[in-house]
CSV table of C-alpha atoms and ligand atoms in Angstrom, one decimal:
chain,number,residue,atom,x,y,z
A,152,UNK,CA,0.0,0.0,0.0
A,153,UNK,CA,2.9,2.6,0.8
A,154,UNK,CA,4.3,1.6,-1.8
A,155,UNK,CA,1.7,2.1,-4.1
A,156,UNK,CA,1.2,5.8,-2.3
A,157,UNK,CA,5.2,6.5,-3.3
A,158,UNK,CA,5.3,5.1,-6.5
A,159,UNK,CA,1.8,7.7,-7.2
A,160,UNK,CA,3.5,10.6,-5.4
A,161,UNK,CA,6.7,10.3,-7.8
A,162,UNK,CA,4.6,9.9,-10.2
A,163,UNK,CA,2.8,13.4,-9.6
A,164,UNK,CA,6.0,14.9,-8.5
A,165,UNK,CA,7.1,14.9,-12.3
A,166,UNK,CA,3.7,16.7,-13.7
A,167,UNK,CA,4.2,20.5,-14.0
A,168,UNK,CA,2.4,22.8,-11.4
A,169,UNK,CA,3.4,25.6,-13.0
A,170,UNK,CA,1.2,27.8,-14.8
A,171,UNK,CA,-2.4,26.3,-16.9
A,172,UNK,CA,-3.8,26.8,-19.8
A,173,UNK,CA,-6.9,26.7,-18.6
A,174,UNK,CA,-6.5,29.0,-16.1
A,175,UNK,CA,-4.3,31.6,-18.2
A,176,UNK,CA,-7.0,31.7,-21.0
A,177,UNK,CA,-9.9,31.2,-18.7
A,178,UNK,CA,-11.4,34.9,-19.5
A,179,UNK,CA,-10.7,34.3,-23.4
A,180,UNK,CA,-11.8,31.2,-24.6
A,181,UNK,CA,-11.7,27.4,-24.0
A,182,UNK,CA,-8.8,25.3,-24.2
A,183,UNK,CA,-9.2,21.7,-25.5
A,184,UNK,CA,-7.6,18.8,-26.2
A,185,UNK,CA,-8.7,15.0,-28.1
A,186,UNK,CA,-8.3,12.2,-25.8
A,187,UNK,CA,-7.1,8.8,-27.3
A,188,UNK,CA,-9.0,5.6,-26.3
A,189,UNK,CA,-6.6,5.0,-23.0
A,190,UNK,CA,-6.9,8.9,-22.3
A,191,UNK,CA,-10.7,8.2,-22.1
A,192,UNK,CA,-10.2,5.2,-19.6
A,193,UNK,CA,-8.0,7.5,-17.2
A,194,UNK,CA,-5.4,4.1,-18.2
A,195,UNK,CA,-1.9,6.6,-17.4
A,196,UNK,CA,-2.1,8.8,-14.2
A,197,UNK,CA,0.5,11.7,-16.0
A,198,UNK,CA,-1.7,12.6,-18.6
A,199,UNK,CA,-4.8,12.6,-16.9
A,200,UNK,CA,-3.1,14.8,-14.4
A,201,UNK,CA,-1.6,17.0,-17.5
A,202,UNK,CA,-5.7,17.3,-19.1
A,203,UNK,CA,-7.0,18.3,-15.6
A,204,UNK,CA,-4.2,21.0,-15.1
A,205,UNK,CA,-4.5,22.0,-18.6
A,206,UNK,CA,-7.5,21.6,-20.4
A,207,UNK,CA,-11.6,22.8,-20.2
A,208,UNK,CA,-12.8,20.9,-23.1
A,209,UNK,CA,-12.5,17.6,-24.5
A,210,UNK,CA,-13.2,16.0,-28.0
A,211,UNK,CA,-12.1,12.7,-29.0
A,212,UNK,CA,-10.2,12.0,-31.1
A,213,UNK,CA,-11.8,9.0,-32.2
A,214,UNK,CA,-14.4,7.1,-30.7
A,215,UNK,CA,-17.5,9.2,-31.4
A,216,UNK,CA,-16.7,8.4,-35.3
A,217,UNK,CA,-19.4,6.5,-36.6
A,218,UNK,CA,-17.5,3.5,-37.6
A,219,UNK,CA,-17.0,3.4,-33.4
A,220,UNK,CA,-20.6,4.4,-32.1
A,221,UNK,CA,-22.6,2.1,-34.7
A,222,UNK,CA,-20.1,-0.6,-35.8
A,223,UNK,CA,-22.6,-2.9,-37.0
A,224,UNK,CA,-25.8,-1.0,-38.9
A,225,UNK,CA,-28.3,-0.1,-36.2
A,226,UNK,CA,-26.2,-1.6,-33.2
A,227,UNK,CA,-24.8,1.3,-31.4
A,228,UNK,CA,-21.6,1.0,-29.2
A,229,UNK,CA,-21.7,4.2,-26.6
A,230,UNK,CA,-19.8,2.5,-24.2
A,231,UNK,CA,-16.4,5.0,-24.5
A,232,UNK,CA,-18.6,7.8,-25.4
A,233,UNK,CA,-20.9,7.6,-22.5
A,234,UNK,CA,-17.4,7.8,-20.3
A,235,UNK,CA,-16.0,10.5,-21.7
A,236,UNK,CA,-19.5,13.0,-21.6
A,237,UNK,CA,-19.1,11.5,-18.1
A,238,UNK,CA,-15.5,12.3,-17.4
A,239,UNK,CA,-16.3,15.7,-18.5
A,240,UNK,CA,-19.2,16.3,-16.0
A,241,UNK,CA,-16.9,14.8,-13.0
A,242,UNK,CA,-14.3,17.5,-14.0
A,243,UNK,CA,-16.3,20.5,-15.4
A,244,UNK,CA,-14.7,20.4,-18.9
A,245,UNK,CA,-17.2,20.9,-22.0
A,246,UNK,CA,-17.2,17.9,-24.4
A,247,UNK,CA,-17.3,17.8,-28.1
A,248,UNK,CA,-18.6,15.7,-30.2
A,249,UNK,CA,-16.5,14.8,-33.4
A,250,UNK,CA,-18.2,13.7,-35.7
A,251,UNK,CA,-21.9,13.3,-36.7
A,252,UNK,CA,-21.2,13.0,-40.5
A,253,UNK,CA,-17.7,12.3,-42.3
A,254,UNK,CA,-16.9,10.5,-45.6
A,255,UNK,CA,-13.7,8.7,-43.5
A,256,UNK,CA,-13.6,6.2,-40.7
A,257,UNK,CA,-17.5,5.4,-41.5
A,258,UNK,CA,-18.5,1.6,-40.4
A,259,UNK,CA,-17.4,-1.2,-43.1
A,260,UNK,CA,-20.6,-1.6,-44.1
A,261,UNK,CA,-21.6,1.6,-45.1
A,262,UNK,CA,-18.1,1.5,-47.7
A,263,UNK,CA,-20.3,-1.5,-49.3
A,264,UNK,CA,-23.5,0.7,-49.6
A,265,UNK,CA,-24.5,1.5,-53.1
A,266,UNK,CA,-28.1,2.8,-53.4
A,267,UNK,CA,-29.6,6.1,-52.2
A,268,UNK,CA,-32.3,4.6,-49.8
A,269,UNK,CA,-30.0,3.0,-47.7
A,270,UNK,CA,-27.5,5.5,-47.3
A,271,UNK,CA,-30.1,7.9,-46.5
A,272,UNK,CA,-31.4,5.7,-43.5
A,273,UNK,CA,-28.3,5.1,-42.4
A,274,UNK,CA,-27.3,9.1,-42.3
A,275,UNK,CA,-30.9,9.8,-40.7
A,276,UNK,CA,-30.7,7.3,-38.3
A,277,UNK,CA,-27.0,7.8,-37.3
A,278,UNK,CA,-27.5,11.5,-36.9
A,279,UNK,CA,-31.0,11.2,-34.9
A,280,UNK,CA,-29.8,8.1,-32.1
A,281,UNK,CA,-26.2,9.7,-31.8
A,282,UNK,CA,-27.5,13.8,-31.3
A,283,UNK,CA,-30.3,12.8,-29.6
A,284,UNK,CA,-28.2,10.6,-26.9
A,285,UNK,CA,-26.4,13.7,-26.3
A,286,UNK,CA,-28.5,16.4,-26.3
A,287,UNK,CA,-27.6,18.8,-23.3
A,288,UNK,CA,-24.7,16.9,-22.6
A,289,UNK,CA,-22.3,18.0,-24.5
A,290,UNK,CA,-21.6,21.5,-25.6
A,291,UNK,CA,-21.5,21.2,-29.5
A,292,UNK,CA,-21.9,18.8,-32.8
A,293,UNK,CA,-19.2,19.0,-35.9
A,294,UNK,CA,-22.0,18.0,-37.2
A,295,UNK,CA,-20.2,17.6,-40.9
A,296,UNK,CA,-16.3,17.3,-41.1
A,297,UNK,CA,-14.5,18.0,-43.9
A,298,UNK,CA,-17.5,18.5,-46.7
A,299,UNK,CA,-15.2,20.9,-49.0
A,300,UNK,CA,-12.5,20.0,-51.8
A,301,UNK,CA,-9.5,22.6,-51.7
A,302,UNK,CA,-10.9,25.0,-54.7
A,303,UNK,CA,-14.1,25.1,-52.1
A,304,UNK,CA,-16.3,22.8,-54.4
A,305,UNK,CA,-18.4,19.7,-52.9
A,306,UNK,CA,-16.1,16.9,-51.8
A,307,UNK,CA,-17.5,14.2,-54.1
A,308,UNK,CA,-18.0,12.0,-50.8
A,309,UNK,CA,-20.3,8.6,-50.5
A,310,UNK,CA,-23.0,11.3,-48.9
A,311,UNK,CA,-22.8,13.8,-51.6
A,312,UNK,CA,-22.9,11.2,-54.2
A,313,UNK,CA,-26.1,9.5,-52.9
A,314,UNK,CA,-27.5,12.0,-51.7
A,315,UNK,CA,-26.9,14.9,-53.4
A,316,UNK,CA,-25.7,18.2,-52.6
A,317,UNK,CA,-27.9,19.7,-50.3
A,318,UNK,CA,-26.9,16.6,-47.8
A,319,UNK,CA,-25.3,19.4,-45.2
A,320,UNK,CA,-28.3,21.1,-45.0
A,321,UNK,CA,-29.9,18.2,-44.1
A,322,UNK,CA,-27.3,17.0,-41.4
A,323,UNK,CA,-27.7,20.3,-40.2
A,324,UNK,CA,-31.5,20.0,-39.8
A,325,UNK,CA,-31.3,16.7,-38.4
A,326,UNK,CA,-29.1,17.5,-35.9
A,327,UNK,CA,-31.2,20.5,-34.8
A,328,UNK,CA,-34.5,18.4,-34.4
A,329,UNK,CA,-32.4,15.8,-32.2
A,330,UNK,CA,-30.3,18.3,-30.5
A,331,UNK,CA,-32.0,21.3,-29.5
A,332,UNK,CA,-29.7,22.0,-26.8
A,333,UNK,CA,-26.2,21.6,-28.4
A,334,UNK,CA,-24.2,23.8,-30.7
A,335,UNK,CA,-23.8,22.8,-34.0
A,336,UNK,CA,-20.7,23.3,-36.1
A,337,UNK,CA,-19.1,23.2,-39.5
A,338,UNK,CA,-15.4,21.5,-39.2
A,339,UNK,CA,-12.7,21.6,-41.9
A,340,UNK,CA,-9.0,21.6,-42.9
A,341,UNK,CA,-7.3,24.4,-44.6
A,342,UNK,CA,-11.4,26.7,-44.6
A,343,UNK,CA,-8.6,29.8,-43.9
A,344,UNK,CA,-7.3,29.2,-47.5
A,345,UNK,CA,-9.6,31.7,-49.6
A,346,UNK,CA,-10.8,29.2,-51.9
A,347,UNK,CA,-12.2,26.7,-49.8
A,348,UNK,CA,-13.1,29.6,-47.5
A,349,UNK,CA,-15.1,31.0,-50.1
A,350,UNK,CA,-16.8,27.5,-50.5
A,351,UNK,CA,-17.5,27.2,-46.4
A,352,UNK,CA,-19.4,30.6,-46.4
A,353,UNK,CA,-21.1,29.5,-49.6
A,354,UNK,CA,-22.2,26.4,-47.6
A,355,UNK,CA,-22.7,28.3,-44.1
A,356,UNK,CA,-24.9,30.5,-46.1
A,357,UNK,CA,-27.3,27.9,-47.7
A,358,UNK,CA,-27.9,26.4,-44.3
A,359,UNK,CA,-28.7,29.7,-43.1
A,360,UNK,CA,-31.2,30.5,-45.9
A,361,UNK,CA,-32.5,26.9,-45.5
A,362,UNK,CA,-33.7,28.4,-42.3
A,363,UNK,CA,-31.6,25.5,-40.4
A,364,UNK,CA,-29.4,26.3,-37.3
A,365,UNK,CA,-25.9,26.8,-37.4
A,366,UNK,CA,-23.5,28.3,-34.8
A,367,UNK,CA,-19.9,28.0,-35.3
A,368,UNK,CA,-17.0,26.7,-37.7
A,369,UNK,CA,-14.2,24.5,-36.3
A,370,UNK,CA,-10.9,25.6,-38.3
A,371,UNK,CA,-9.2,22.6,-37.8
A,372,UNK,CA,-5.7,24.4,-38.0
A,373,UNK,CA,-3.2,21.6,-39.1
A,374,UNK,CA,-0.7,23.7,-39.8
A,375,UNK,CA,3.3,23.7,-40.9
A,376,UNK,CA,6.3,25.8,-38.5
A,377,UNK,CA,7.4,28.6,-40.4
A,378,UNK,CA,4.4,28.3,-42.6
A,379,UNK,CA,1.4,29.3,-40.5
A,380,UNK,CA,-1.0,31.3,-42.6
A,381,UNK,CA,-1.3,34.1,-40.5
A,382,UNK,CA,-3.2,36.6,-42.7
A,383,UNK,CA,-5.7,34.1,-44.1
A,384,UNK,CA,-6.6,32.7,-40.9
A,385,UNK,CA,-7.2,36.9,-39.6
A,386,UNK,CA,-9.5,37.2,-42.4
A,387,UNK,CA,-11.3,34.3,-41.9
A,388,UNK,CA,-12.1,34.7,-38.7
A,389,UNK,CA,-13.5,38.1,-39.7
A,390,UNK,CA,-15.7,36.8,-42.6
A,391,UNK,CA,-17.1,33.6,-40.4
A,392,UNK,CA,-18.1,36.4,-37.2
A,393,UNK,CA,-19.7,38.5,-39.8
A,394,UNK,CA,-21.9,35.4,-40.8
A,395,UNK,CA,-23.2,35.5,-37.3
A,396,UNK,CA,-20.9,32.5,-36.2
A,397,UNK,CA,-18.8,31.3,-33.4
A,398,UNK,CA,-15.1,30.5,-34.8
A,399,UNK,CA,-13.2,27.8,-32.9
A,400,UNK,CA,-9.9,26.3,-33.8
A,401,UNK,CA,-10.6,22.6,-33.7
A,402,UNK,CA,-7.4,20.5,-34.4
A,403,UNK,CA,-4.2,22.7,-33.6
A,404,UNK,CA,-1.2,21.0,-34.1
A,405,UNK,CA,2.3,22.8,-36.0
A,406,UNK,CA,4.1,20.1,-37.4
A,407,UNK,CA,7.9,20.1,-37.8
A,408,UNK,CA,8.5,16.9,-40.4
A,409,UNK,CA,9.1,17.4,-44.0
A,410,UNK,CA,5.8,17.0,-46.4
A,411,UNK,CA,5.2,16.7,-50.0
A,412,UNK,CA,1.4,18.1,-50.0
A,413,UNK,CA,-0.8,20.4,-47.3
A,414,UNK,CA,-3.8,19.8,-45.7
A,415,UNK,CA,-5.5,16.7,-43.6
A,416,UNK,CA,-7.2,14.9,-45.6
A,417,UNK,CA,-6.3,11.0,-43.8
A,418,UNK,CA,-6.5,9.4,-47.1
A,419,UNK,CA,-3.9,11.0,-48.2
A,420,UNK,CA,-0.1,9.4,-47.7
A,421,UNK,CA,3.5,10.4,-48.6
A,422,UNK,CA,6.0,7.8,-49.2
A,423,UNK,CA,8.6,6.8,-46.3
A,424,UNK,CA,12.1,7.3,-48.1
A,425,UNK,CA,14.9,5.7,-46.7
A,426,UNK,CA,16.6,9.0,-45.5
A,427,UNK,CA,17.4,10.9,-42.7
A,428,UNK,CA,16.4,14.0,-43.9
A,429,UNK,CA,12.8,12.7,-44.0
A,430,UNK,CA,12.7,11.7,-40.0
A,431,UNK,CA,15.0,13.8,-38.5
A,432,UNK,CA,14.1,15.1,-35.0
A,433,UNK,CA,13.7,11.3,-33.7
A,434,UNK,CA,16.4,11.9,-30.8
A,435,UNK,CA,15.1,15.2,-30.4
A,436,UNK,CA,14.2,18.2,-31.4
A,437,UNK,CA,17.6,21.3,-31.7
A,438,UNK,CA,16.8,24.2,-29.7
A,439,UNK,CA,16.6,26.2,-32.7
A,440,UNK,CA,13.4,24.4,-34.2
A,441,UNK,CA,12.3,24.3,-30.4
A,442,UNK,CA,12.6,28.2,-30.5
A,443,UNK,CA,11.4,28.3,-34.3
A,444,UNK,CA,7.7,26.1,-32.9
A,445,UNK,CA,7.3,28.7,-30.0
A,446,UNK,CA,7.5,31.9,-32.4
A,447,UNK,CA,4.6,30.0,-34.7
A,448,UNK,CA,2.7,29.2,-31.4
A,449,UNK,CA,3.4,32.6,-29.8
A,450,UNK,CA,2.0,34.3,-33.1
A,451,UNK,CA,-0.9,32.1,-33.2
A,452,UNK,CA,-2.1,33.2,-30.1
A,453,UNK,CA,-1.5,36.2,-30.1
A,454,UNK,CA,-3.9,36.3,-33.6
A,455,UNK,CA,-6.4,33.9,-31.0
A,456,UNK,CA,-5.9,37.1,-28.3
A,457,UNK,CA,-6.4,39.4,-30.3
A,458,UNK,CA,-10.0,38.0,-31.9
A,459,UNK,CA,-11.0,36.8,-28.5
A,460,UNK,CA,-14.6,38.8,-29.0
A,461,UNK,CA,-14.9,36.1,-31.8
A,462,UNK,CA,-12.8,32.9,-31.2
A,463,UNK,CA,-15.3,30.6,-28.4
A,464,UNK,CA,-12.3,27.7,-28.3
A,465,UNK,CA,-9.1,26.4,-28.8
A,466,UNK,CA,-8.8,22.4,-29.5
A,467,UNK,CA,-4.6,20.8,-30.0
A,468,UNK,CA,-5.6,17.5,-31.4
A,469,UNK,CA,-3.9,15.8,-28.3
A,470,UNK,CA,-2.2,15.9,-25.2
A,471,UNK,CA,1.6,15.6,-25.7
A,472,UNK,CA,3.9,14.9,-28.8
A,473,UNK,CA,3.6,11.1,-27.9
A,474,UNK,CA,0.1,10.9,-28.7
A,475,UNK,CA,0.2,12.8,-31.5
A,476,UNK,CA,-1.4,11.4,-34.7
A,477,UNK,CA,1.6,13.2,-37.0
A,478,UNK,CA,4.0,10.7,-36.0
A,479,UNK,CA,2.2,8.1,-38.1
A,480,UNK,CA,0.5,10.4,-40.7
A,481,UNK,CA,1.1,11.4,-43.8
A,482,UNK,CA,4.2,9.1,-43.2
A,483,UNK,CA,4.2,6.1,-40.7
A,484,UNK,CA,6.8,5.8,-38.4
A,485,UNK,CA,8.2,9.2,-38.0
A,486,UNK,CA,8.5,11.5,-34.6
A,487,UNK,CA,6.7,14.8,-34.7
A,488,UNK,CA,6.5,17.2,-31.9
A,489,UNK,CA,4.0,19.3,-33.2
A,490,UNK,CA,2.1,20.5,-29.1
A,491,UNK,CA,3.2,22.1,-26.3
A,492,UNK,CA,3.9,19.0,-24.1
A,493,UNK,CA,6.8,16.7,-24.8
A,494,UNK,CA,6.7,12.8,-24.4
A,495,UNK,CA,7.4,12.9,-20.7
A,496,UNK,CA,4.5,15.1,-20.9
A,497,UNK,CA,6.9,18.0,-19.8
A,498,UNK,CA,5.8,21.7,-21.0
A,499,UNK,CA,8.3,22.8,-24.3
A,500,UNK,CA,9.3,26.5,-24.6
A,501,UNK,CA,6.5,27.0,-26.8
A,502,UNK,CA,4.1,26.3,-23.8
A,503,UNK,CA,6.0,28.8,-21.9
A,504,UNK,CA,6.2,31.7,-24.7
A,505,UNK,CA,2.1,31.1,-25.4
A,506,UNK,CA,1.6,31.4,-21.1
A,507,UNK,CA,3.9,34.8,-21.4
A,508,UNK,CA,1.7,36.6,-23.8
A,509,UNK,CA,-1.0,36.5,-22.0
A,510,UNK,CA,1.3,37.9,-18.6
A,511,UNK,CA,2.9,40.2,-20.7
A,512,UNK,CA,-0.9,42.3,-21.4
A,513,UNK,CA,-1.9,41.8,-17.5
B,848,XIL,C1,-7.3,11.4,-36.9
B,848,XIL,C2,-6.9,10.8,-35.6
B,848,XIL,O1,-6.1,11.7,-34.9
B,848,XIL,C3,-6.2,9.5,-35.8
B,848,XIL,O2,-5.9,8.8,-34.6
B,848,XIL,C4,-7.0,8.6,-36.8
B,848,XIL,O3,-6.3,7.4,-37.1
B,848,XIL,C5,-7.4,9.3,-38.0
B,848,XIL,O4,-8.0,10.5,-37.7
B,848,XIL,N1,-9.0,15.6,-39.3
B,848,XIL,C6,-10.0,15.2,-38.4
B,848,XIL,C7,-9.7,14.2,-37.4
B,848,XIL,O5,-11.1,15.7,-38.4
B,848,XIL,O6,-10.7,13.4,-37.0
B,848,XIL,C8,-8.5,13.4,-37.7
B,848,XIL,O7,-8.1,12.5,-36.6
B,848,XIL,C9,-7.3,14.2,-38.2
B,848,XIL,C10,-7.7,15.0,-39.4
């Protein structure tokens, strides 16, 4: 038993009780994170000391997928989700749910689904059992992910296919009629580029005029050091407020690894080459690209700060570097450090310079 008490108490000894996200942003806006499966069952003691330190809302970054809630068609698997929404109440962090409607990880069976009846019944009833379980539960819906191709036409996608193009619309109103009490978003990748942010308002506004509920866009914001797109993501924050919307950053991670192609799409892959150059922060990262990802963090936020009339939350899609989906996408196998918290779950200079903005205007 004592030693149990010791081995917890070293344990704790190594988490940071230094300054919070939370708490240094609490009069701005939310600050999220995604929780991985073993995140959700509380299954390693640092990081769910790091998310209750840090963090006042949670999304997963997985299991409230469809292929996870309704793995077979009509049997629905809340099991996870139920703990999270739960885990959320317990520590007074808002949940989000990600995602009612996306063309990737759907269940196998819907891959095999070829006419428009079915695919309608299955996007009714997915939307309607999921939103309604929910409902006043969690804070908001991405109710559709990632609808948009790059030049901001329709993503030719198994829904838009079948069921035509006024499919977000629909999602949109279903999700209303289920979930009166939750938020309901638009999510995307690169929506700051002017094209496809042309194609977001485009959609934003037909939901509108459809007379259907909308209230915010999730930017993801996957986005490259050195090459954060500063100006575009200004203006699109300005053109999504005057909409009448709330504009959250959904996704934020700044990746450091080379890449042959922007954006998130998961489909997408780049070829592992047999060459340093291509992996090459996997014994660490030099201080200079340390100092490099706190000057792209510390001008993000400052951009966050400075709309914080129009900007509800802030989402890193994780908790630390180790947990980070970009060591195993575009490329598998790779180490990224692309948050604020390293492996050891220790806070890098870029948590530090993000924390000092915010003491520098006080
Ligand atoms: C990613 C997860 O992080 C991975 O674990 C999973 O294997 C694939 O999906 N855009 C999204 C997220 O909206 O759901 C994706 O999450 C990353 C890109």
């Amino acid at each position: 038993m004592l030693g149990l008490l010791l081995v917890a108490c070293t344990r704790t000894e190594t988490i940071p009780t230094g300054p919070s996200l939370k708490k240094t942003f609490a009069d701005d806006f939310l600050i999220g994170t995604a929780l991985s499966i073993g995140q959700i069952e509380e299954k390693d003691s640092l990081a769910d000391a790091l998310i209750r330190e840090q963090f006042n809302a949670l999304t997963a970054e997985n299991i409230m997928k469809s292929m996870f809630l309704q793995p077979e068609w009509g049997k629905f698997d809340f099991a996870l989700a139920d703990k999270l929404v739960d885990y959320g109440k317990k520590n007074n962090m808002a949940i989000i749910g990600h995602t009612l409607v996306w063309h990737s990880q759907l269940p196998r069976f819907v891959y095999r689904l070829t006419d428009k009846d079915s695919v309608s019944e299955f996007f009714t009833n997915h939307i309607t059992t999921v939103a309604s379980r929910y409902d006043g539960k969690i804070l908001g819906w991405d109710v559709v992910n990632e609808a948009l191709n790059e030049d901001g036409t329709m993503r030719g996608s198994i829904f838009y296919r079948l069921l035509g193009e006024d499919y977000v619309t629909e999602a949109f109103r279903l999700a209303q009629l289920a979930a009166p009490n939750t938020e309901l978003y638009y999510n995307d990748y690169n929506i700051e580029q002017p094209n496809k942010r042309a194609g977001a308002i485009a959609l934003i506004k037909k939901i509108k005029e459809a007379g259907v509920r909308i209230d915010g866009v999730g930017i993801q914001g996957h986005w490259h050091a050195r090459r954060i797109p500063l100006k575009d993501i200004e203006e699109s924050i300005l053109e999504y407020t005057a909409l009448g919307l709330k504009v959250m950053i959904t996704e934020l991670d700044v990746e450091l690894l080379p890449r042959n192609f922007t954006g998130a799409d998961i489909s997408e892959r780049m070829k592992m080459k047999d060459d340093p150059a291509f992996n090459p922060y996997v014994a660490g990262v030099p201080d200079s690209v340390q100092q490099q990802l706190a000057s792209d963090y510390e001008a993000l936020f400052k951009l966050f700060l400075k709309h914080r009339d129009h900007i509800t939350r802030v989402t890193f899609w994780g908790v630390n570097d180790g947990q980070s989906w970009l060591n195993g996408w575009p490329a598998p196998g790779r180490t990224n450090h692309p948050l604020l918290f390293d492996r050891d779950f220790k806070p890098k200079p870029a948590f530090y310079k993000v924390i000092e903005i915010k003491d520098n205007l006080n």
